[in-house]
JSON list of C-alpha atoms in Angstrom, two decimals:
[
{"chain": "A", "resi": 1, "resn": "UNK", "atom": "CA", "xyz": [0.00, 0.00, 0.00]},
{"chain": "A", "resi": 2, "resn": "UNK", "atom": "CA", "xyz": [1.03, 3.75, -0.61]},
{"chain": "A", "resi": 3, "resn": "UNK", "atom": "CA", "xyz": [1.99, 5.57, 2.60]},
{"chain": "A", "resi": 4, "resn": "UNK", "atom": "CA", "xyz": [1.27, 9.07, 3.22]},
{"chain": "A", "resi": 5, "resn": "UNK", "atom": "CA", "xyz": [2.63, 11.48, 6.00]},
{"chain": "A", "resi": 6, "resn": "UNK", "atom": "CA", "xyz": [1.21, 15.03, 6.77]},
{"chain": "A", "resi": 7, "resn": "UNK", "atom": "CA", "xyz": [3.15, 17.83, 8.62]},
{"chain": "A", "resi": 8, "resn": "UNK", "atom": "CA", "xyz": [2.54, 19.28, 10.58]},
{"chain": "A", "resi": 9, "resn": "UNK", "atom": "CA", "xyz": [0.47, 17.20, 12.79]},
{"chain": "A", "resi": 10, "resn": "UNK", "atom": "CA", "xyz": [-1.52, 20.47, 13.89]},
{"chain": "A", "resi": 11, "resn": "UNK", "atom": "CA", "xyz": [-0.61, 24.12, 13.49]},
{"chain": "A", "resi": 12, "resn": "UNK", "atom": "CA", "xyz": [-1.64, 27.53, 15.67]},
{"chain": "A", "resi": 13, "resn": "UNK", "atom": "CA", "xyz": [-2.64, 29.96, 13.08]},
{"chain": "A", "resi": 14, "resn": "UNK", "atom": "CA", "xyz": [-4.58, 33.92, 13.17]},
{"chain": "A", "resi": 15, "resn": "UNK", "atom": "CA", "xyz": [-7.44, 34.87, 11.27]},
{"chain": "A", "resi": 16, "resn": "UNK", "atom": "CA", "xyz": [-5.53, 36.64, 7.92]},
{"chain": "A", "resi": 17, "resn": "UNK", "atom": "CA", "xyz": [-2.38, 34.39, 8.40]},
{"chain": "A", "resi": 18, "resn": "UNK", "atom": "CA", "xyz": [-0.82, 32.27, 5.30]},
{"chain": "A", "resi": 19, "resn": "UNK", "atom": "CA", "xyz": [-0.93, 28.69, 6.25]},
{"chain": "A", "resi": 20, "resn": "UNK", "atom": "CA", "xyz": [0.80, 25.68, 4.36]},
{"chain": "A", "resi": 21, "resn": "UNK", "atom": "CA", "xyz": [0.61, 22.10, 4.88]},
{"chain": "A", "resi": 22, "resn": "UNK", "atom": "CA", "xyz": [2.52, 18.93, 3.08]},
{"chain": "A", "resi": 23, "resn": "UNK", "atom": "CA", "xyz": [1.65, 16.04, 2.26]},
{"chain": "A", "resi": 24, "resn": "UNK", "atom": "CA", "xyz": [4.45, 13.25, 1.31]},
{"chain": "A", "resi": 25, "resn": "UNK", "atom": "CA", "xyz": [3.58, 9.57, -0.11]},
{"chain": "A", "resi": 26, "resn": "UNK", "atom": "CA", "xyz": [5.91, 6.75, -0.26]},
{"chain": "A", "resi": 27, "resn": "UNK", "atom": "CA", "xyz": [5.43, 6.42, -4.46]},
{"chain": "A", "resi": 28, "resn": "UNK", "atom": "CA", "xyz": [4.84, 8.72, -7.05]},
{"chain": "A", "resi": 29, "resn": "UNK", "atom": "CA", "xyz": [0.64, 9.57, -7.42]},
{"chain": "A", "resi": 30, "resn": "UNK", "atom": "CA", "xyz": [1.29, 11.92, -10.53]},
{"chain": "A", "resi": 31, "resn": "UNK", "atom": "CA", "xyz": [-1.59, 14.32, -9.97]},
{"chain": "A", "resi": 32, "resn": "UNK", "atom": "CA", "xyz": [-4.26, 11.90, -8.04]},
{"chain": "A", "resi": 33, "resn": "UNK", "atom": "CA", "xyz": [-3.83, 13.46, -4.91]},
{"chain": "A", "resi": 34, "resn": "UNK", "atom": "CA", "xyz": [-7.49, 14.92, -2.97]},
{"chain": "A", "resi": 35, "resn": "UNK", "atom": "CA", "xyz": [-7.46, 17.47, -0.30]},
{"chain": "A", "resi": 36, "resn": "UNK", "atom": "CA", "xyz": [-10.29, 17.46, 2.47]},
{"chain": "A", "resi": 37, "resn": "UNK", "atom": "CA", "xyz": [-11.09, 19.80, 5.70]},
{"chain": "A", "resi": 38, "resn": "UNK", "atom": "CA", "xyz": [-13.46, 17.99, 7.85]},
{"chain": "A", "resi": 39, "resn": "UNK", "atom": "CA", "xyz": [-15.11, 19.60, 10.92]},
{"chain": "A", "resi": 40, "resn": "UNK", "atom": "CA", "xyz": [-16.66, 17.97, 14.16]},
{"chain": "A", "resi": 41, "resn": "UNK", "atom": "CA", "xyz": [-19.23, 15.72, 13.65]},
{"chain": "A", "resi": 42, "resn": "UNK", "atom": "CA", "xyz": [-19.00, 16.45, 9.68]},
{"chain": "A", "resi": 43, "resn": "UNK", "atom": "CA", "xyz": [-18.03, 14.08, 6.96]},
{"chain": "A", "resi": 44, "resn": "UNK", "atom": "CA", "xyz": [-14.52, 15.54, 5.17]},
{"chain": "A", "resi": 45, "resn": "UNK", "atom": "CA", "xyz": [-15.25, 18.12, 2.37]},
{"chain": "A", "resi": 46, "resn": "UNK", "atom": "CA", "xyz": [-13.42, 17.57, -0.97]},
{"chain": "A", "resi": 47, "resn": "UNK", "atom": "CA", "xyz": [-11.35, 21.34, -1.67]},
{"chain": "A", "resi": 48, "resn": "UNK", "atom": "CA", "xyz": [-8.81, 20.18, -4.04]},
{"chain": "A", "resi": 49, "resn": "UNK", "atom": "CA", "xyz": [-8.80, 17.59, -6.63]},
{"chain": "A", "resi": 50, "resn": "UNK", "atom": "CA", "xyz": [-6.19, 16.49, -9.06]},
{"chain": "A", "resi": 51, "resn": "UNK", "atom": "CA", "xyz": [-3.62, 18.28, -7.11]},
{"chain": "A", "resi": 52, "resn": "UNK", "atom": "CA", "xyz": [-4.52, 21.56, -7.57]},
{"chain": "A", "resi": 53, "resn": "UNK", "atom": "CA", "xyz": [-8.19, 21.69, -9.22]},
{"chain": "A", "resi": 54, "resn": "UNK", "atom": "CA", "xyz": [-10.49, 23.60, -7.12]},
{"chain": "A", "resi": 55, "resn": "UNK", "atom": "CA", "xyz": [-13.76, 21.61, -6.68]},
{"chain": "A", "resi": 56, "resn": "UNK", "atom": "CA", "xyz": [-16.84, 23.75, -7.33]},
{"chain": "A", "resi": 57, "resn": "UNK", "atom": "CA", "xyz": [-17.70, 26.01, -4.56]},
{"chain": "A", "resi": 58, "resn": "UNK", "atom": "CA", "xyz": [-14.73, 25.87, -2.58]},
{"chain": "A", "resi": 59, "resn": "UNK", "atom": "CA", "xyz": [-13.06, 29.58, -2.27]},
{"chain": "A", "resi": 60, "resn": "UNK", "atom": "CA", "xyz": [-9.67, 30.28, -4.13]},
{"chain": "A", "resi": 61, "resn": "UNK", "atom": "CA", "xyz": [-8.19, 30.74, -1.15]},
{"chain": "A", "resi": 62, "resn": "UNK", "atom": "CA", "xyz": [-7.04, 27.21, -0.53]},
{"chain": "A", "resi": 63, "resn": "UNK", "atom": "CA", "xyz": [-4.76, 26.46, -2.95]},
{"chain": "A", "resi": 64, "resn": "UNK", "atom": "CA", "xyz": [-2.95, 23.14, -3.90]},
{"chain": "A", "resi": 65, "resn": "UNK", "atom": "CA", "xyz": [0.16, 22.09, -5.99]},
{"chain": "A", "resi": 66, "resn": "UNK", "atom": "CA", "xyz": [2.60, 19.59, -6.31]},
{"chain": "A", "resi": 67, "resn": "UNK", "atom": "CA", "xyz": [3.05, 16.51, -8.11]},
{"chain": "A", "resi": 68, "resn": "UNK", "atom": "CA", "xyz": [4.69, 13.06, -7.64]},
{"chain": "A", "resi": 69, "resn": "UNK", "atom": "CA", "xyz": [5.67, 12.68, -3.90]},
{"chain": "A", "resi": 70, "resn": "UNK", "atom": "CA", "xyz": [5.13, 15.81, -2.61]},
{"chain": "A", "resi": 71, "resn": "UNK", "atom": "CA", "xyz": [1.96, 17.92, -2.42]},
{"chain": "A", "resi": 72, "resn": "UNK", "atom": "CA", "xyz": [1.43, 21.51, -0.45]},
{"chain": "A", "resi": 73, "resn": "UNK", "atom": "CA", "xyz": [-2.37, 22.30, 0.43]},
{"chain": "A", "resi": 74, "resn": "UNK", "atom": "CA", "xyz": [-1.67, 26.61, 0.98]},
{"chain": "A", "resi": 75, "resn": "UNK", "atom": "CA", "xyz": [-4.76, 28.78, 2.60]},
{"chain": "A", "resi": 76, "resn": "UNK", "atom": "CA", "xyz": [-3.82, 31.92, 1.65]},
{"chain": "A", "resi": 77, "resn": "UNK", "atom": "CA", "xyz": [-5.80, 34.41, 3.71]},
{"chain": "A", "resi": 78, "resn": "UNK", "atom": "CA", "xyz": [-7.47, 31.92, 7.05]},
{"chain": "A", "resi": 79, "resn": "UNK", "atom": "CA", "xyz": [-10.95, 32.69, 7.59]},
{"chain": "A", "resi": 80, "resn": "UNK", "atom": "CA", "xyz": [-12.69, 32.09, 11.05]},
{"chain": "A", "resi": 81, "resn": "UNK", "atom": "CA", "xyz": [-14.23, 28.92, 9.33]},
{"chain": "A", "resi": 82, "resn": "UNK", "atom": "CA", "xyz": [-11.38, 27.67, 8.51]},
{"chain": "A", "resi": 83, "resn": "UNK", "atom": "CA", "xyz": [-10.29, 25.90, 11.62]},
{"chain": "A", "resi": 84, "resn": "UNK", "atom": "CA", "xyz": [-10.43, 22.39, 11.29]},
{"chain": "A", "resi": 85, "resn": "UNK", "atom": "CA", "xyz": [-8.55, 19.51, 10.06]},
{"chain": "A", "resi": 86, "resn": "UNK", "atom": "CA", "xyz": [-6.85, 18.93, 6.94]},
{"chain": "A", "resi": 87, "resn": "UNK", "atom": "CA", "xyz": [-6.26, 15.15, 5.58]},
{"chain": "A", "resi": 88, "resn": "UNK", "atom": "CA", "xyz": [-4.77, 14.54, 1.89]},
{"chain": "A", "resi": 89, "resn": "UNK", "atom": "CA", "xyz": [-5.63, 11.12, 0.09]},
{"chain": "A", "resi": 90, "resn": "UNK", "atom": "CA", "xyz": [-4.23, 9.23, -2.43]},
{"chain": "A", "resi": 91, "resn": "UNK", "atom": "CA", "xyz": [-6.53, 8.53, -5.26]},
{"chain": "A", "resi": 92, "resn": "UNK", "atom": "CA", "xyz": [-3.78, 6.89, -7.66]},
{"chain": "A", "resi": 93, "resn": "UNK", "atom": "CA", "xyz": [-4.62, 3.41, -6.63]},
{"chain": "A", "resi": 94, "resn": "UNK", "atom": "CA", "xyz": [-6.66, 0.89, -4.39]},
{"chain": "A", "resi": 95, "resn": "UNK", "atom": "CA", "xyz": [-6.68, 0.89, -1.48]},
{"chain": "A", "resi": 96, "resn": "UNK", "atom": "CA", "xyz": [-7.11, 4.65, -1.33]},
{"chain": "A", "resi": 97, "resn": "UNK", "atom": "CA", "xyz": [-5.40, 6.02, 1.79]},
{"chain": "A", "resi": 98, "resn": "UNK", "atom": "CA", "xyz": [-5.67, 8.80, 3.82]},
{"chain": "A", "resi": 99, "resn": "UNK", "atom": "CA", "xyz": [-3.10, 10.63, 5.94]},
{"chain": "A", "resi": 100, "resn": "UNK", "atom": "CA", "xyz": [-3.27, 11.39, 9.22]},
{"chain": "A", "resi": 101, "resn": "UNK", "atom": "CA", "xyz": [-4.37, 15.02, 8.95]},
{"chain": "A", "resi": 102, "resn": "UNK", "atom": "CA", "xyz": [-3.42, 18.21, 10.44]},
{"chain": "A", "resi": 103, "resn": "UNK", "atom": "CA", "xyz": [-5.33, 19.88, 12.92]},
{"chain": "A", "resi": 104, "resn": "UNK", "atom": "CA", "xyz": [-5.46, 24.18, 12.53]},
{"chain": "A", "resi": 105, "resn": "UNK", "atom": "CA", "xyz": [-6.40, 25.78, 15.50]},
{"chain": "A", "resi": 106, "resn": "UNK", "atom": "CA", "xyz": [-6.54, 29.56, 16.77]},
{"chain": "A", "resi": 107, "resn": "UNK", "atom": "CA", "xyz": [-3.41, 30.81, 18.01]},
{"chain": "B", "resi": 1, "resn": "UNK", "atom": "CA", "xyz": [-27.21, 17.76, -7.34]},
{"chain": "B", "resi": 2, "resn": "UNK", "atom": "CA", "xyz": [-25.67, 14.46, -6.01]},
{"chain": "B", "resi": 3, "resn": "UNK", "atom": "CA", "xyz": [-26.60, 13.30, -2.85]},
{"chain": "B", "resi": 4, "resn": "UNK", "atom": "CA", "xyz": [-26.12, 9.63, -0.50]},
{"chain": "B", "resi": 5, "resn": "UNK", "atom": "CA", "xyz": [-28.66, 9.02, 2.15]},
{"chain": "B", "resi": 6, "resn": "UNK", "atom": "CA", "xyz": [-27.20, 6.11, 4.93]},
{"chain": "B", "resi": 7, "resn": "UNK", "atom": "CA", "xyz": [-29.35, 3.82, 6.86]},
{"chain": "B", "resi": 8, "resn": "UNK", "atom": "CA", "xyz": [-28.77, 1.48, 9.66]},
{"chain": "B", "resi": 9, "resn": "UNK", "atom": "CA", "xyz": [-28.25, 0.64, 12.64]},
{"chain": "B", "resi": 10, "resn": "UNK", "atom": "CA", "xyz": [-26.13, 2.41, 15.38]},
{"chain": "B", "resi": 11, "resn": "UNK", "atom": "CA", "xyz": [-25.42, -0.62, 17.25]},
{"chain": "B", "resi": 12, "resn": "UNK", "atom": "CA", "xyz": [-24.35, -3.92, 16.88]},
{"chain": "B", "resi": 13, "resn": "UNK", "atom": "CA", "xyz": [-23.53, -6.76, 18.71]},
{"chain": "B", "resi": 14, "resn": "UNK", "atom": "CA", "xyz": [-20.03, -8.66, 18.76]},
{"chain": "B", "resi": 15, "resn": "UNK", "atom": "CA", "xyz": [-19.57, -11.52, 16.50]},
{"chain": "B", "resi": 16, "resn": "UNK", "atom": "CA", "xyz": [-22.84, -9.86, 14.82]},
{"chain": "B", "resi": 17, "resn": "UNK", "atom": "CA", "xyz": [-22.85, -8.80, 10.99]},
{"chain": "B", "resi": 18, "resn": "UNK", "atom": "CA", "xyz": [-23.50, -5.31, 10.09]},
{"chain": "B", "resi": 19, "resn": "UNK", "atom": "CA", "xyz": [-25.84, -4.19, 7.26]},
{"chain": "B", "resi": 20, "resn": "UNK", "atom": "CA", "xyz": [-25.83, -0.10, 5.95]},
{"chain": "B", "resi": 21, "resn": "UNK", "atom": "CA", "xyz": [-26.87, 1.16, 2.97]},
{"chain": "B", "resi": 22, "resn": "UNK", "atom": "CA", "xyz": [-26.56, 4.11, 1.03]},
{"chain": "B", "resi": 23, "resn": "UNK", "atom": "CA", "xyz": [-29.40, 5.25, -1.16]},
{"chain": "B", "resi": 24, "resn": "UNK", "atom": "CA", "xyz": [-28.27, 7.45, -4.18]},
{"chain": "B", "resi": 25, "resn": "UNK", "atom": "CA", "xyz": [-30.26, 10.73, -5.72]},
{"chain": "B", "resi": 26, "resn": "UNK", "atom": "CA", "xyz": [-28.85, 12.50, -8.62]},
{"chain": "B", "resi": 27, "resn": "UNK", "atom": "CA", "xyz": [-26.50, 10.04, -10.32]},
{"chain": "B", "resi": 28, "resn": "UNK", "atom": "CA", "xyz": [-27.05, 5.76, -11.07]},
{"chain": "B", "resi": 29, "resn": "UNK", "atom": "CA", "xyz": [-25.48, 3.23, -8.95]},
{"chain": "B", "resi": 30, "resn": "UNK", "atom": "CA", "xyz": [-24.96, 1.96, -12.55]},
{"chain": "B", "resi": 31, "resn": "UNK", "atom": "CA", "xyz": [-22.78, 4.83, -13.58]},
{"chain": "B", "resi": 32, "resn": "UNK", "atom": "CA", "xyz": [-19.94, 3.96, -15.97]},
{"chain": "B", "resi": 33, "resn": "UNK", "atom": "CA", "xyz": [-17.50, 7.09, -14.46]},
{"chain": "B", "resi": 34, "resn": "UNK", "atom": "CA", "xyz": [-18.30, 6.58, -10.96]},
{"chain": "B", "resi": 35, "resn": "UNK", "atom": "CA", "xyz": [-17.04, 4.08, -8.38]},
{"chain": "B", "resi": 36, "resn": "UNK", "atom": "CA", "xyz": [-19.23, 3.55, -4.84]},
{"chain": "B", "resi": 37, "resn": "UNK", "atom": "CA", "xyz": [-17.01, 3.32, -1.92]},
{"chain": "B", "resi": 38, "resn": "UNK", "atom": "CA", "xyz": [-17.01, 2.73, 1.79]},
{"chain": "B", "resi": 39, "resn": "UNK", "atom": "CA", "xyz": [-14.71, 4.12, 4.49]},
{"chain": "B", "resi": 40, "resn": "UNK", "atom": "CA", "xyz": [-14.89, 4.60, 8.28]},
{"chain": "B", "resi": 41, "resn": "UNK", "atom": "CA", "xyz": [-13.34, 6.62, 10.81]},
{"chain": "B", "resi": 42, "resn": "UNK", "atom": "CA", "xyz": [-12.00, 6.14, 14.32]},
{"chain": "B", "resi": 43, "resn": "UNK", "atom": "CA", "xyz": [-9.50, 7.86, 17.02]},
{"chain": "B", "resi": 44, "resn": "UNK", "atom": "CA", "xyz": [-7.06, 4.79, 16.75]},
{"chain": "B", "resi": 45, "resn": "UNK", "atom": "CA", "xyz": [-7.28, 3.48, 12.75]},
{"chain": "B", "resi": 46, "resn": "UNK", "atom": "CA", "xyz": [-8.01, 7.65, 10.99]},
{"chain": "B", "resi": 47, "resn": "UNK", "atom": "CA", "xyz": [-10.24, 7.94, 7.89]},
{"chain": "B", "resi": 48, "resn": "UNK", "atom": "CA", "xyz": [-9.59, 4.07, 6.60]},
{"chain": "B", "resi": 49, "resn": "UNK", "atom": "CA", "xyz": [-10.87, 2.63, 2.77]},
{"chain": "B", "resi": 50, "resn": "UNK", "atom": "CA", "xyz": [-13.03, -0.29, 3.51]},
{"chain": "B", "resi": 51, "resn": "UNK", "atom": "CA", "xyz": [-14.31, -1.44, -0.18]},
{"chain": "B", "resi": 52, "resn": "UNK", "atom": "CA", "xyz": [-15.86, -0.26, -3.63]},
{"chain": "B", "resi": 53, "resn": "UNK", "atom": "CA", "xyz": [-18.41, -1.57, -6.31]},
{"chain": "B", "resi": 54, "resn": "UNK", "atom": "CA", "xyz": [-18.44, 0.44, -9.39]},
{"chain": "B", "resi": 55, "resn": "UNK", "atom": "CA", "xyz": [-19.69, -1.11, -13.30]},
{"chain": "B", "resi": 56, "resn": "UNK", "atom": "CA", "xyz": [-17.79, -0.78, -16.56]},
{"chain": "B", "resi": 57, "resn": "UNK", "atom": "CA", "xyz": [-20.13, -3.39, -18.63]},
{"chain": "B", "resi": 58, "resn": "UNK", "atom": "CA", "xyz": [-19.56, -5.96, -15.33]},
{"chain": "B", "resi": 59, "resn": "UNK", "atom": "CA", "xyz": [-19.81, -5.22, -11.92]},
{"chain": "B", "resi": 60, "resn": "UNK", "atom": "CA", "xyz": [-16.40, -4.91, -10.14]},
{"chain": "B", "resi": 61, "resn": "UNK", "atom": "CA", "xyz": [-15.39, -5.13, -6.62]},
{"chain": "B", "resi": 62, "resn": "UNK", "atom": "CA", "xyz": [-12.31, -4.11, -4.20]},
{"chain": "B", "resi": 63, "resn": "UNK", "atom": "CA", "xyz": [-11.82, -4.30, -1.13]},
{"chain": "B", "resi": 64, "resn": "UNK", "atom": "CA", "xyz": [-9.59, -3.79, 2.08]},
{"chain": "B", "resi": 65, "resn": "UNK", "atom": "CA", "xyz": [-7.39, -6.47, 2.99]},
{"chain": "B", "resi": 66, "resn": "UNK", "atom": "CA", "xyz": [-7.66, -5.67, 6.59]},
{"chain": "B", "resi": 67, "resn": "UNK", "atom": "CA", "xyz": [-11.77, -6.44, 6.30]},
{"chain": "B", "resi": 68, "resn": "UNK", "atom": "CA", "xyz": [-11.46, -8.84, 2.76]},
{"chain": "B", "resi": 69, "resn": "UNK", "atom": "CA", "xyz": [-12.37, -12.11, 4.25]},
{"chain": "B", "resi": 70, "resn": "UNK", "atom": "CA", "xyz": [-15.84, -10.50, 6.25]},
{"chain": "B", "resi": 71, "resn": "UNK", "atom": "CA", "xyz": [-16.95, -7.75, 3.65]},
{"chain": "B", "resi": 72, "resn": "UNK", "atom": "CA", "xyz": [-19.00, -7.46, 0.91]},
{"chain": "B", "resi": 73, "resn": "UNK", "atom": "CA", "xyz": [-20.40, -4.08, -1.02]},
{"chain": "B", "resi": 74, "resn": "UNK", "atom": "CA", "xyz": [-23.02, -4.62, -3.14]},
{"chain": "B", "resi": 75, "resn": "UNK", "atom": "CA", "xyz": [-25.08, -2.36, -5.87]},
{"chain": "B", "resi": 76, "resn": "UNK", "atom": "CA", "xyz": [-29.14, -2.34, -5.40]},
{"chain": "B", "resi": 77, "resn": "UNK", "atom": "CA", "xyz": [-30.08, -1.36, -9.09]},
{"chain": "B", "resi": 78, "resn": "UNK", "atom": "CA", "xyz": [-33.86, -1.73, -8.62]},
{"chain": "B", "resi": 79, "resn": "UNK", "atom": "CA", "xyz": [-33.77, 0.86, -5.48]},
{"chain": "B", "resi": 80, "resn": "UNK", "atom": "CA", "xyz": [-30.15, 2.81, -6.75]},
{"chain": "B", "resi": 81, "resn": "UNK", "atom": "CA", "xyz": [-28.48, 2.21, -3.87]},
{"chain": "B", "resi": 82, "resn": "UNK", "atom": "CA", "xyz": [-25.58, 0.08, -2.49]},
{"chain": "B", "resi": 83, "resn": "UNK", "atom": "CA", "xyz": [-25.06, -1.64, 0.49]},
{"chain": "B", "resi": 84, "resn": "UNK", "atom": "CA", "xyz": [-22.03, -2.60, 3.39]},
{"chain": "B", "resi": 85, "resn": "UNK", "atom": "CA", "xyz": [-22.19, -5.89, 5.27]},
{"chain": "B", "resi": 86, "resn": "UNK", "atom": "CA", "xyz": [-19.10, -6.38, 7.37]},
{"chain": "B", "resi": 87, "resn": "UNK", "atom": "CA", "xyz": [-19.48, -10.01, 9.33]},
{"chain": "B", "resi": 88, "resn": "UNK", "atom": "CA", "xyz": [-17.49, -10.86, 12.85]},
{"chain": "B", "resi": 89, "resn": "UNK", "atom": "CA", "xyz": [-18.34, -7.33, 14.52]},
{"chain": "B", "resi": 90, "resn": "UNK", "atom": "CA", "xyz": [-15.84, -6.92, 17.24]},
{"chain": "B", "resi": 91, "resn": "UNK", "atom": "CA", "xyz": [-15.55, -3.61, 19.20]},
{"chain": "B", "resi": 92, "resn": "UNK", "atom": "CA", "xyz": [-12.59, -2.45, 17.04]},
{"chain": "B", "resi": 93, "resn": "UNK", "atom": "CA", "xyz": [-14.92, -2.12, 14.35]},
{"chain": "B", "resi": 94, "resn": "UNK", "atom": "CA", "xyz": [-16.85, 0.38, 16.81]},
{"chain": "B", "resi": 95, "resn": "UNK", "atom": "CA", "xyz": [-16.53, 3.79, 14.22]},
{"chain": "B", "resi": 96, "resn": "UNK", "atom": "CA", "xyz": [-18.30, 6.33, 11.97]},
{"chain": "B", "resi": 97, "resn": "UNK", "atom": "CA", "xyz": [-18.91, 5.03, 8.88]},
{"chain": "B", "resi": 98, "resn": "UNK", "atom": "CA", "xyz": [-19.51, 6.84, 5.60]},
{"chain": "B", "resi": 99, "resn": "UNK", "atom": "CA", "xyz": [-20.68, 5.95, 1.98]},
{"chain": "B", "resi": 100, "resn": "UNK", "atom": "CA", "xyz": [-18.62, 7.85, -0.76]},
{"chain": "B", "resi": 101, "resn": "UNK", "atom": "CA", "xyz": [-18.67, 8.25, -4.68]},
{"chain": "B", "resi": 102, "resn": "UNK", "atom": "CA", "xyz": [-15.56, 8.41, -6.58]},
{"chain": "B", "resi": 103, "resn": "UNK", "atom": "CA", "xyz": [-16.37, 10.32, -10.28]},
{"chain": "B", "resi": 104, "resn": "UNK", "atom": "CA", "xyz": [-12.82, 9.10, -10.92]},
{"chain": "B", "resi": 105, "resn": "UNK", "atom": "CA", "xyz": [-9.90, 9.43, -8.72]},
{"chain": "B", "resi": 106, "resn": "UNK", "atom": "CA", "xyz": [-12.22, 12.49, -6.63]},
{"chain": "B", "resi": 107, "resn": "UNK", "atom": "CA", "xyz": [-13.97, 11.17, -3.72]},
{"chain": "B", "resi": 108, "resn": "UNK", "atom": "CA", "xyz": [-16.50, 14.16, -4.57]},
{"chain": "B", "resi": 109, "resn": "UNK", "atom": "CA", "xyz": [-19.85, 13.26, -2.09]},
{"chain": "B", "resi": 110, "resn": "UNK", "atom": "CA", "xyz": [-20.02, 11.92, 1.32]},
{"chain": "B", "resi": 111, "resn": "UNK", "atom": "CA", "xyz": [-22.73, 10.22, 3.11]},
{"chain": "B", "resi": 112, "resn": "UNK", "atom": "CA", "xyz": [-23.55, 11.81, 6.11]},
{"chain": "B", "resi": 113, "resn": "UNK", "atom": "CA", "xyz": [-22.04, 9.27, 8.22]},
{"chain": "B", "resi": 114, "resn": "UNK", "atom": "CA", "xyz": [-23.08, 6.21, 10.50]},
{"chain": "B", "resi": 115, "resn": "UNK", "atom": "CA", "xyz": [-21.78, 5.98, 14.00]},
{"chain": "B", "resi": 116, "resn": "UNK", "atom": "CA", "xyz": [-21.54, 2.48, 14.57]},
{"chain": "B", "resi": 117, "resn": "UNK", "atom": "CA", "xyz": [-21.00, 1.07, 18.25]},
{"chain": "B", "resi": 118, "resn": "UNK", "atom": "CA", "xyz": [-20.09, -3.03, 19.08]},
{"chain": "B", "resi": 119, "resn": "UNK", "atom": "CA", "xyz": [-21.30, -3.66, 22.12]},
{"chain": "B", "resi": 120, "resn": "UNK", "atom": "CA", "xyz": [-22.87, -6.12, 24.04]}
]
């Protein structure tokens, strides 16, 4: 199976602050690579597909990019509804995994 | 506008099988770009794959090694929907569980989730 690693594990962040997380995987995924935030009690929300496609709805703010091993999930501008955690997973191949996700909290 | 509607029970019994379902609006369980998946979510095992049907002229399944000898997914084309039974409940299957489609490598629409306790 592909393994994936997130870091940070969790990050203290402002309202208004740049925020970056990475996502590594253990063999190359080309592009297939999904980004979710998931909230309490919520199922995860797709924000990034692809990469670095924005799925419909989601604001431009949360950017992704990368390719191969190495993938960066970048909110440019947090919003008070931002905090919550962050999980990448790997859509190249069964068994789809996730990581472990990174928590964003208020600083 | 896609949407997956899950039914079932909340709690199950060791050594018991459990049955969910996920009814589909807005897209066919039949769907020849989509693949119907399964995943679950605890503190100990994370967000974790469980299994998939999806059709491309035959039906096709996968599933998680970790669950492969008690699972079985299956696609309800008279109702559109598609079902989870996992057999041998112990209490480390105690989790959320959540139906998902996949419109091709995009896990796009979520069920609103299952919490699923084994307990006596």
């Amino acid at each position: 199976d592909i393994q994936m690693t997130q870091s940070p594990s969790s990050l203290s962040a402002s309202v208004g602050d740049r925020v970056t997380i990475t996502c590594r995987t253990s063999q190359s995924l080309s592009n297939y690579l999904n980004w979710f935030q998931q909230k309490p009690g919520q199922a995860p929300k797709l924000l990034i597909y692809a990469a670095s496609s924005l799925e419909s709805g989601v604001p431009s703010r949360f950017i992704g990019s990368g390719s191969g091993t190495e993938f960066t999930l970048t909110i440019s501008s947090l919003q008070p509804e931002d905090f919550a955690t962050y999980y990448c997973l790997q859509s190249y191949s069964v068994p789809s995994v996730f990581g472990p996700g990174t928590k964003v909290d208020v600083k | 506008q896609v949407q997956l509607q899950q039914s079932g029970p909340g709690l199950v019994k060791p050594s018991q099988t459990l049955s969910l379902t996920c009814a589909i609006s807005g897209d066919s369980v039949s769907s020849n770009s989509a693949a119907w998946n399964w995943f679950r979510q605890s503190p100990s095992r994370g967000l974790e794959w469980l299994g998939r049907t999806y059709y491309r002229s035959q039906w096709y399944y996968d599933y998680a090694v970790s669950v492969k000898s008690r699972i079985t997914v299956n696609p309800d084309t008279s109702k559109n929907q598609f079902s989870l039974q996992l057999n041998s409940m112990t209490p480390e299957d105690t989790a959320m569980y959540f139906c998902v489609r996949d419109r091709g490598h995009c896990f796009d629409i979520w069920g609103q989730g299952t919490m699923v306790t084994v307990s006596s």
